[in-house]
Tab-separated table of C-alpha atoms in Angstrom:
chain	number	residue	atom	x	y	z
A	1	UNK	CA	13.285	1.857	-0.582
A	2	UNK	CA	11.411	3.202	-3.927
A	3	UNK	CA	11.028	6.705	-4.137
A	4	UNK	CA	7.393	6.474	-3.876
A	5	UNK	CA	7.053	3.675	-0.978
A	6	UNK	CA	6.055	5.439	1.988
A	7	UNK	CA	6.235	3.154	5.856
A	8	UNK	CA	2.886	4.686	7.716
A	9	UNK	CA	4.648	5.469	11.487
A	10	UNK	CA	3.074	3.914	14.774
A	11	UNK	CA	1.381	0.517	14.205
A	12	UNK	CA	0.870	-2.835	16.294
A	13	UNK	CA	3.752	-2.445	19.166
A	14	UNK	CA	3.854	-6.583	18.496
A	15	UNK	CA	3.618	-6.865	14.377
A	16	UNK	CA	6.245	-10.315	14.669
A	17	UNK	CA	5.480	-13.984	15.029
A	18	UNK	CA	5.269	-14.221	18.291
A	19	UNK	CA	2.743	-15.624	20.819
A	20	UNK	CA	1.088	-12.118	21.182
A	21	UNK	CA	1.882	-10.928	18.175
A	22	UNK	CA	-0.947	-9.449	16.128
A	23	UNK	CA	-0.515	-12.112	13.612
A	24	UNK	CA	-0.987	-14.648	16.541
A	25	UNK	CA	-4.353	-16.040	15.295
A	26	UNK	CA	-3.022	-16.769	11.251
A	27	UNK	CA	0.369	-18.502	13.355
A	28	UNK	CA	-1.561	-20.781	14.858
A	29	UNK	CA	-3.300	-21.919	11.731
A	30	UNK	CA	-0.865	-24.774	10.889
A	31	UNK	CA	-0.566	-24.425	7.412
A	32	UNK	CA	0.881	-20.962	7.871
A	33	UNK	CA	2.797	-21.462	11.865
A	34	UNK	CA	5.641	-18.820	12.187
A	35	UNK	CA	7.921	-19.648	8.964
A	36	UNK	CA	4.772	-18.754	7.160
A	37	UNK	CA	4.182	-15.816	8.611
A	38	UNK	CA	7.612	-14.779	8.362
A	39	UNK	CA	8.039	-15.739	4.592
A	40	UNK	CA	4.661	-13.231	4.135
A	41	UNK	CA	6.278	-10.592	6.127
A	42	UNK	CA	9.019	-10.740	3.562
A	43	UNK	CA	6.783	-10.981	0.815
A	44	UNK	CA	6.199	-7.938	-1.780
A	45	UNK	CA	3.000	-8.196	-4.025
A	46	UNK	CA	1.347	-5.866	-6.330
A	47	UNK	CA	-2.507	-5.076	-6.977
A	48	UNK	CA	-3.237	-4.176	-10.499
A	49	UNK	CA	-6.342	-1.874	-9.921
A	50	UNK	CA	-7.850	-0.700	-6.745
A	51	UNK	CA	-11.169	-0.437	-7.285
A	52	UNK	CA	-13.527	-3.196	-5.831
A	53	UNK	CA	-11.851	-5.790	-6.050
A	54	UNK	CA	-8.308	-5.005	-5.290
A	55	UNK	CA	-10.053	-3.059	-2.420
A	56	UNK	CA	-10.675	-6.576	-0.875
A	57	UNK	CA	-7.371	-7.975	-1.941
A	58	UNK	CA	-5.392	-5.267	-0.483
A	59	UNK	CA	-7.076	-5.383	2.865
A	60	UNK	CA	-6.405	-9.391	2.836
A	61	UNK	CA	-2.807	-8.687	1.949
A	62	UNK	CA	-2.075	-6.119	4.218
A	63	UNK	CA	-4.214	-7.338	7.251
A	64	UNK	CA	-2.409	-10.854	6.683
A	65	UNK	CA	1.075	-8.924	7.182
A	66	UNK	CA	2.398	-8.961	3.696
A	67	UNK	CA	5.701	-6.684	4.298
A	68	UNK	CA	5.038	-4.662	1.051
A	69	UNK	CA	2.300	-4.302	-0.642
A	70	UNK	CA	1.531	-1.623	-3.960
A	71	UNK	CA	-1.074	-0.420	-4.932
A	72	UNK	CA	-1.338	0.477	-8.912
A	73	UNK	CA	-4.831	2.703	-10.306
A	74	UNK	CA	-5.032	5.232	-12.997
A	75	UNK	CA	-8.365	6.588	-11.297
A	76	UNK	CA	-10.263	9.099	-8.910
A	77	UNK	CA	-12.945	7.968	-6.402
A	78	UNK	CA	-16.407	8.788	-7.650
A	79	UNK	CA	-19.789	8.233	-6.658
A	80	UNK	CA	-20.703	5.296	-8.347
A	81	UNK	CA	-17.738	3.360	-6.696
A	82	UNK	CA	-19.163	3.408	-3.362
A	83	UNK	CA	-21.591	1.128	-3.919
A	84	UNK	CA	-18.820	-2.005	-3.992
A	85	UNK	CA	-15.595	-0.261	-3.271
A	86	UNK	CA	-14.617	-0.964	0.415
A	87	UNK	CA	-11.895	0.795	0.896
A	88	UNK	CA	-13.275	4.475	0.418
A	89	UNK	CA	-15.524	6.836	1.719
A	90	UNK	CA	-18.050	10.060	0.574
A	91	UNK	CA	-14.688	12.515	1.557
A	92	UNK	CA	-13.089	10.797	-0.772
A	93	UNK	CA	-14.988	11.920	-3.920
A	94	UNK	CA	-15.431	15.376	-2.599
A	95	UNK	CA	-11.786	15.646	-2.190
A	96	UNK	CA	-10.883	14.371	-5.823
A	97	UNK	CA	-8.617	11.641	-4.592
A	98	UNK	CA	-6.957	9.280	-7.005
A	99	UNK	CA	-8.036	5.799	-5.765
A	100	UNK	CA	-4.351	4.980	-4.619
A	101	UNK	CA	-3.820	7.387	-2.444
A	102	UNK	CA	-6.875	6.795	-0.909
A	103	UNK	CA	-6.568	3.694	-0.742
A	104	UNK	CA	-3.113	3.372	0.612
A	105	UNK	CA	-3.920	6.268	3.284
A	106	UNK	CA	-6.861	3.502	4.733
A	107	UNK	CA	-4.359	0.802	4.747
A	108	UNK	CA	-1.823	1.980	6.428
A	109	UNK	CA	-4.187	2.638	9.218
A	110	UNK	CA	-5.294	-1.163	9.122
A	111	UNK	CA	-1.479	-2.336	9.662
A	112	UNK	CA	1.180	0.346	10.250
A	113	UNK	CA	3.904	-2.341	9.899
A	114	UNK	CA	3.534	-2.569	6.359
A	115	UNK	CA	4.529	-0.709	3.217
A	116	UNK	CA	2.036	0.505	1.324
A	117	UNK	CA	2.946	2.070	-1.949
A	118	UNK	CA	0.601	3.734	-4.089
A	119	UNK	CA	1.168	4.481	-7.774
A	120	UNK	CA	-1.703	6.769	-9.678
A	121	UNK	CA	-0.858	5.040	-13.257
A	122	UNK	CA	-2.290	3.136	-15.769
A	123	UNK	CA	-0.260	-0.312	-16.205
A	124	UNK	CA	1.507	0.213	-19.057
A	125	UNK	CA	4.094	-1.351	-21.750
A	126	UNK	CA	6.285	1.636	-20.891
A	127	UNK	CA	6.049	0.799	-17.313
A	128	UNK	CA	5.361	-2.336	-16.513
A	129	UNK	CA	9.219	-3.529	-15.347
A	130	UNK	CA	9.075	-0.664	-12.716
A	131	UNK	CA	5.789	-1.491	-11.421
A	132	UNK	CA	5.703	-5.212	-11.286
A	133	UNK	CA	9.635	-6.372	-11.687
A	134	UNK	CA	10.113	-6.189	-7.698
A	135	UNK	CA	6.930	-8.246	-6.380
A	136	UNK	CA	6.433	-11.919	-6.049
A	137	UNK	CA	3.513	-11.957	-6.956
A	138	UNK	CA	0.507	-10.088	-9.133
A	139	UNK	CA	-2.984	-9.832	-8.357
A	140	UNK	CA	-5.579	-8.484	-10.955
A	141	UNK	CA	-8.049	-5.990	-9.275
A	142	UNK	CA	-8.328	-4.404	-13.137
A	143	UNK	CA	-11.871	-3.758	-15.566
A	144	UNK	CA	-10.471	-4.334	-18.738
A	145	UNK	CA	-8.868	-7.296	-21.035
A	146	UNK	CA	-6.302	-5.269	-22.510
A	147	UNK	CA	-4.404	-5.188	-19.119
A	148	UNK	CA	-5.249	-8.644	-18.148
A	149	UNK	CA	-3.465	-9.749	-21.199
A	150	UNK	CA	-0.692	-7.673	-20.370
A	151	UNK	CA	-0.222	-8.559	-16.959
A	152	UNK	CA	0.144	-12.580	-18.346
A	153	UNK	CA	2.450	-12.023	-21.037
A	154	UNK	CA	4.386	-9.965	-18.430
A	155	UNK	CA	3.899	-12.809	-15.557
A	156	UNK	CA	5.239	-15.353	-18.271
A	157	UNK	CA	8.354	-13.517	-19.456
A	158	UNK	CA	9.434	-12.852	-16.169
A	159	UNK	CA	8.373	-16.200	-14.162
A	160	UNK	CA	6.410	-13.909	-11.305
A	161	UNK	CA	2.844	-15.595	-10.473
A	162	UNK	CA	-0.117	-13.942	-11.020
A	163	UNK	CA	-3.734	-14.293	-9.632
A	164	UNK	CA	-6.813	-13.132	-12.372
A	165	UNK	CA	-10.111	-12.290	-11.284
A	166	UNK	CA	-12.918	-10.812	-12.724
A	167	UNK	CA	-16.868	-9.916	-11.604
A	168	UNK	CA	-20.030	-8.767	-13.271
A	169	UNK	CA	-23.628	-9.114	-12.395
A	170	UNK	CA	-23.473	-11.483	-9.819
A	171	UNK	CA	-20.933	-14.106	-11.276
A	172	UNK	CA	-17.270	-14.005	-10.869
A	173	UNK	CA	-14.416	-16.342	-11.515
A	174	UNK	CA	-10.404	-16.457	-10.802
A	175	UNK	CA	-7.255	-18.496	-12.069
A	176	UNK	CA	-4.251	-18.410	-10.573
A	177	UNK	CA	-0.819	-18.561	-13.407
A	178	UNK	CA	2.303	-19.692	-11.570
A	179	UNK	CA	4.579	-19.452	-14.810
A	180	UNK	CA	5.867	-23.207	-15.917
A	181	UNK	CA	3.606	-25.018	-13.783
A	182	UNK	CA	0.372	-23.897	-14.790
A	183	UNK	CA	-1.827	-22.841	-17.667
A	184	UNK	CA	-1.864	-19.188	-18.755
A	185	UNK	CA	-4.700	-16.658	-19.562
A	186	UNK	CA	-3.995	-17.584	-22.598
A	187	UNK	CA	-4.523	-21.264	-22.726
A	188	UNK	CA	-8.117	-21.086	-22.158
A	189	UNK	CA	-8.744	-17.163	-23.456
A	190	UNK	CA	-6.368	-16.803	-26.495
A	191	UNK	CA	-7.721	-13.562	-27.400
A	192	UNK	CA	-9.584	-10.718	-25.930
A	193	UNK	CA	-13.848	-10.534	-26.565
A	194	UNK	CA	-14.604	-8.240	-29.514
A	195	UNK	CA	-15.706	-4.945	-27.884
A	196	UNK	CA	-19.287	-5.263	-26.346
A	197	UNK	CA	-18.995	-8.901	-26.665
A	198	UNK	CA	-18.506	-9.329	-22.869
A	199	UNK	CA	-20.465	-8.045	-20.408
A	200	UNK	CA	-19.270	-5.420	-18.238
A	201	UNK	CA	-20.363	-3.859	-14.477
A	202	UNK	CA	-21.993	-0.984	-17.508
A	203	UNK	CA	-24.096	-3.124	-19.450
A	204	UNK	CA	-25.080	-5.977	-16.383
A	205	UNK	CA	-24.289	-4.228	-13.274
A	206	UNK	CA	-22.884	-5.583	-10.392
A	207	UNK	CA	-23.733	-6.249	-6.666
A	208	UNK	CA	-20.870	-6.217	-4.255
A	209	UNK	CA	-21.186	-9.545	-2.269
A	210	UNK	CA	-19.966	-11.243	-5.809
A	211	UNK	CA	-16.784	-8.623	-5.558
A	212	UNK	CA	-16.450	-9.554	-1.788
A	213	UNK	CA	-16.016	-13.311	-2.734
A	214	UNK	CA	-13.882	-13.330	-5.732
A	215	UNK	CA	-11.698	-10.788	-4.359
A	216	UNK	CA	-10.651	-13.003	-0.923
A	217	UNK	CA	-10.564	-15.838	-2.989
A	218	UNK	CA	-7.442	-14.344	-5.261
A	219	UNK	CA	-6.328	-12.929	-1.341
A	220	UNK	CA	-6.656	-16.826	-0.193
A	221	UNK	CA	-4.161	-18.113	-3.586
A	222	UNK	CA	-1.367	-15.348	-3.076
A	223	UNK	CA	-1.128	-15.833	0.854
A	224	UNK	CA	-0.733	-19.341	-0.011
A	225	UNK	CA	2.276	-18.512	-2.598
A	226	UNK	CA	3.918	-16.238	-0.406
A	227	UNK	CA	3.961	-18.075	2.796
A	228	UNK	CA	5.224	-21.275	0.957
A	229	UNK	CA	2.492	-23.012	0.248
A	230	UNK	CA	1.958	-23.331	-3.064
A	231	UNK	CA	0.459	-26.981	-3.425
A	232	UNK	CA	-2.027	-25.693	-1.933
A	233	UNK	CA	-3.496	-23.575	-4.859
A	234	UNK	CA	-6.819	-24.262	-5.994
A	235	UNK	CA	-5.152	-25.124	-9.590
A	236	UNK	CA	-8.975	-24.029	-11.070
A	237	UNK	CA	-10.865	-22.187	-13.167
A	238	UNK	CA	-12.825	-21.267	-10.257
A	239	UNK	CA	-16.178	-19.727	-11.179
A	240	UNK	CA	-19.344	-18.865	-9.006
A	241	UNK	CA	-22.975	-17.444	-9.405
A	242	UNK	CA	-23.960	-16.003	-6.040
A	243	UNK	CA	-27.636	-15.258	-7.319
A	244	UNK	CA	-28.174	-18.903	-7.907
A	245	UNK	CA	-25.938	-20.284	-5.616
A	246	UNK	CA	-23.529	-22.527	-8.449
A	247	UNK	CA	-20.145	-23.098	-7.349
A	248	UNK	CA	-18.056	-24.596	-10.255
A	249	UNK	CA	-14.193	-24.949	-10.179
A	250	UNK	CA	-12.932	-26.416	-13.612
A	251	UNK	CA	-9.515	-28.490	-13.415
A	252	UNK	CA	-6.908	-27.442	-15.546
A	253	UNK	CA	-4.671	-30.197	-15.119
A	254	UNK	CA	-4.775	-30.479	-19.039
A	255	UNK	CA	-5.661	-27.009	-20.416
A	256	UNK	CA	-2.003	-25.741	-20.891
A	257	UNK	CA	-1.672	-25.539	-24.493
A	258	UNK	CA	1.834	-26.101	-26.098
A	259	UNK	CA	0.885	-24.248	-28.447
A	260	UNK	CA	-0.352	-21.027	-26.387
A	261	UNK	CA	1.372	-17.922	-27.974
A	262	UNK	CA	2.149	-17.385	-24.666
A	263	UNK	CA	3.871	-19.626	-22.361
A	264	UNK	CA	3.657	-22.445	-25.547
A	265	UNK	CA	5.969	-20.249	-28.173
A	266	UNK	CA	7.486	-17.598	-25.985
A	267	UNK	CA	5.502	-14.889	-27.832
A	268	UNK	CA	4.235	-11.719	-25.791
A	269	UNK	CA	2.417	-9.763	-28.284
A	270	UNK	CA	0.712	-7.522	-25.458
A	271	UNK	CA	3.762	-6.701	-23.601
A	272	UNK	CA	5.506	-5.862	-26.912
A	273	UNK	CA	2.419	-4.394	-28.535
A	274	UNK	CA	3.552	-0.330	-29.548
A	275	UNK	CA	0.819	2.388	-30.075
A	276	UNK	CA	1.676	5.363	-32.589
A	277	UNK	CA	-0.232	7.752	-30.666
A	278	UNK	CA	-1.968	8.223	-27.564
A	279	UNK	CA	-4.256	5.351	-25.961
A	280	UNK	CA	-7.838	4.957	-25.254
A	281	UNK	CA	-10.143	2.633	-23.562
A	282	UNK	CA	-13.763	3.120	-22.232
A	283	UNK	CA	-13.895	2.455	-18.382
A	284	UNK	CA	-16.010	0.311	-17.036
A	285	UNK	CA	-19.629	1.429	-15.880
A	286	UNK	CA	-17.740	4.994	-15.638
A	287	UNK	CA	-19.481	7.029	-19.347
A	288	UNK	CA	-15.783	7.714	-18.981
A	289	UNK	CA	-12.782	7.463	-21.970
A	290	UNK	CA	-9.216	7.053	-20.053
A	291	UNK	CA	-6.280	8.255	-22.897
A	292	UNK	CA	-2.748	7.332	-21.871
A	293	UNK	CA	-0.277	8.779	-23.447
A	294	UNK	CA	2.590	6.859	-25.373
A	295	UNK	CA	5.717	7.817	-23.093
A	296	UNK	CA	4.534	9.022	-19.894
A	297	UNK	CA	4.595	13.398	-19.519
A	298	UNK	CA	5.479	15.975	-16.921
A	299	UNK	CA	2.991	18.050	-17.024
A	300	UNK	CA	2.858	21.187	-14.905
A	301	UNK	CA	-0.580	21.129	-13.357
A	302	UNK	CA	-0.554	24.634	-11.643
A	303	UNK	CA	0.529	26.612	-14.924
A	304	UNK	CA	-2.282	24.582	-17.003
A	305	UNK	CA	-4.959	25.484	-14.843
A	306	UNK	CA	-3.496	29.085	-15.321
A	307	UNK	CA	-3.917	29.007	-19.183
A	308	UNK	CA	-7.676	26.591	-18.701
A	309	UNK	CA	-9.831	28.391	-16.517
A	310	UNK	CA	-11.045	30.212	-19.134
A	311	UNK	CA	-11.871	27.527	-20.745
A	312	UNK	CA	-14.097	26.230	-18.453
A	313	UNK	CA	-14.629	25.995	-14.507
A	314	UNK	CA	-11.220	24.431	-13.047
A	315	UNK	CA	-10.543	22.330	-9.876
A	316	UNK	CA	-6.840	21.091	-8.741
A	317	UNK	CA	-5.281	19.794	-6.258
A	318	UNK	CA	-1.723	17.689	-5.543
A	319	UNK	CA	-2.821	14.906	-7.529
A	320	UNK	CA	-5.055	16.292	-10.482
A	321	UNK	CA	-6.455	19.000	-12.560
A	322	UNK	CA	-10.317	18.791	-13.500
A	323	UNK	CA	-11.890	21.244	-15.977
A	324	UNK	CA	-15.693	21.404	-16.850
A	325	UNK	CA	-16.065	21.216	-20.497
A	326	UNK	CA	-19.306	22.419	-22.671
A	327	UNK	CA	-21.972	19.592	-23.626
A	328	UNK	CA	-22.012	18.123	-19.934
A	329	UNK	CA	-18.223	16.527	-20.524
A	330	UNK	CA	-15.396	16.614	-18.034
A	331	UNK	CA	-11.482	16.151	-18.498
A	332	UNK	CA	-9.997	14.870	-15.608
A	333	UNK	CA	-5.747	15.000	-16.377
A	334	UNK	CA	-3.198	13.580	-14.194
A	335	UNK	CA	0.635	14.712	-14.130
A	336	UNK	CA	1.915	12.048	-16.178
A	337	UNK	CA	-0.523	13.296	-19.146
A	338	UNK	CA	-2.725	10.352	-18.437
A	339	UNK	CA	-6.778	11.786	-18.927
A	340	UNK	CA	-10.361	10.935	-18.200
A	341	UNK	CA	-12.868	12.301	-20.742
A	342	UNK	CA	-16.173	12.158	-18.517
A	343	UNK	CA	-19.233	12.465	-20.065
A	344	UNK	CA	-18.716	9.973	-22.980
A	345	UNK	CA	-17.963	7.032	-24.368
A	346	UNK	CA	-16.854	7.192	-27.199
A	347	UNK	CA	-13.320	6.450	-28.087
A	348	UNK	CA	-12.866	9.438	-31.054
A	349	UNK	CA	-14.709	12.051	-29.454
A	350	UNK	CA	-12.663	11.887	-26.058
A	351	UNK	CA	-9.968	11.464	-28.419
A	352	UNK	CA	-11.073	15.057	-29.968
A	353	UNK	CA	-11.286	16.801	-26.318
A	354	UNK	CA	-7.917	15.504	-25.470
A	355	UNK	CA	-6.071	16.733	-28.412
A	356	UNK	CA	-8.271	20.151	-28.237
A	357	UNK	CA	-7.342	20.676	-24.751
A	358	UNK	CA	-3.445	19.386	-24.480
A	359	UNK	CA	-2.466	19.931	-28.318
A	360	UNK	CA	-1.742	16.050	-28.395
């Protein structure tokens, strides 16, 4: 077992494929009937982002008796997540909690017979074989293009299906890739959107019914894959406006490209992509800069808040080290060296308060 899997103790007395079996009512759905159940049971998956919606994908997965399920976010639960983020709760901001652990604590309290894994990271180059090279399949609970991109070129190269989805406003849409057979991201979006080209849950908002939908339909396409079922994928661009009620799957039966830089020429720019120097990205709806470090650090949390509090006011705790910063900002810095500039959004100025603060 991983170093970081954890198997929550107690649980359903009956989680098998039996008659009484807590799984009894998704057994008796034919599609699924016990060798389903049993192929999810034996099933590993990975959600890419646990805020709303990999908080509805992960409680599909693990409800639905997926034997191992982890759960990947680079982020703390704040305020403004509450709103459309299922799986956590006002204790959860006071305490500082990264989203993962938060998250993973809830689940295994929804199905005790599962593994729940929780990784506080940001999915990187540098790390993406050890968080995604063991699951079957990938689901995309992420806010930003840059990992989207990543995750296909890394679903492509290594033939492991994965399920995109993405909401803003009240529109949403998913795709599932399943590597060989199917389009890939980048068959119908062969680059990312200039930045501010897209709307985001910042500049639109978003209302959670929208999340609620999008996120069990990505649920609905990997239970499908894992229990063996795979014709029965939606094989769509599947798209939907709640406000105005407009449902609109588009076939892709002809939109894989041959010559995708993708899965046409064998090409993974994203996954090969190298930074000189440390990594930033505005977060969604969040007046927030994340910066990710090149090679991941060791940082020693307890001794930093030592040197920082004067500084500034300075709050830690297992996971994180938060330090109130003049001009209303906020670092927020994780173990691996990974921050959160708070306060801001711009790219060079969180840039500034990260190098000021860690010498980086």
């Amino acid at each position: 077992m991983d170093q970081h899997a954890q198997a929550a103790p107690g649980g359903d007395e009956r989680p098998g494929i039996g008659p009484d079996s807590r799984y009894a009512r998704q057994i008796r759905y034919a599609p699924i009937g016990p060798g389903g159940q049993q192929a999810l049971i034996a099933s590993r998956a990975a959600v890419v982002g646990i805020g709303a919606l990999g908080s509805v994908i992960a409680q599909h997965l693990v409800r639905s008796g997926v034997g191992y399920v982890r759960v990947i976010d680079r982020d703390i639960v704040e305020w403004s997540n509450l709103q459309r983020q299922m799986l956590y709760t006002e204790q959860d901001v006071l305490a500082l909690l990264p989203k993962a652990e938060a998250a993973a604590a809830r689940l295994r309290e929804m199905n005790g017979s599962v593994i729940v894994e929780p990784r506080v990271a940001d999915l990187t180059t540098a790390n993406a074989e050890e968080l995604l090279g063991d699951v079957h399949v990938i689901l995309d609970g992420s806010d930003n293009f840059s990992v989207r991109y990543l995750m296909n070129d890394y679903s492509v190269k290594h033939n492991i299906p994965w399920i995109y989805g993405g909401a803003v406003g009240a529109s949403g849409m998913t795709m599932t890739v399943v590597p060989g057979d199917t389009p890939c991201y980048r068959c119908l979006f062969e680059e990312p959107p200039a930045p501010g080209a897209a709307d985001t849950c910042e500049t639109a908002g978003v209302i959670s019914p929208i999340v609620d939908i999008v996120g069990s339909l990505q649920a609905a396409e990997a239970i499908k894959l894992l229990s063996g079922n795979r014709q029965a994928l939606h094989r769509t661009l599947f798209q939907v406006d709640l406000w105005n009620h407009a449902w609109l799957p588009v076939a892709l039966a002809n939109a894989r490209r041959e010559g995708c830089a993708c899965c046409g020429r064998g090409r993974f720019d994203f996954l090969d992509e190298q930074s000189s120097g440390p990594a930033a990205a505005s977060l969604c709806g969040r007046h927030s800069v994340q910066i990710t470090p090149l090679t991941p650090a060791a940082l020693h949390l307890e001794e930093l808040a030592a040197r920082l509090r004067p500084v500034g006011s300075v709050t830690l705790n297992r996971f994180l080290l938060r330090i109130a910063l003049e001009n209303d900002l906020t670092l927020v810095l994780f173990g691996d060296g990974r921050a959160i500039v708070q306060g801001t959004d711009q790219i060079a100025k969180a840039r500034a308060v990260y190098a000021e603060i860690l010498g980086i």
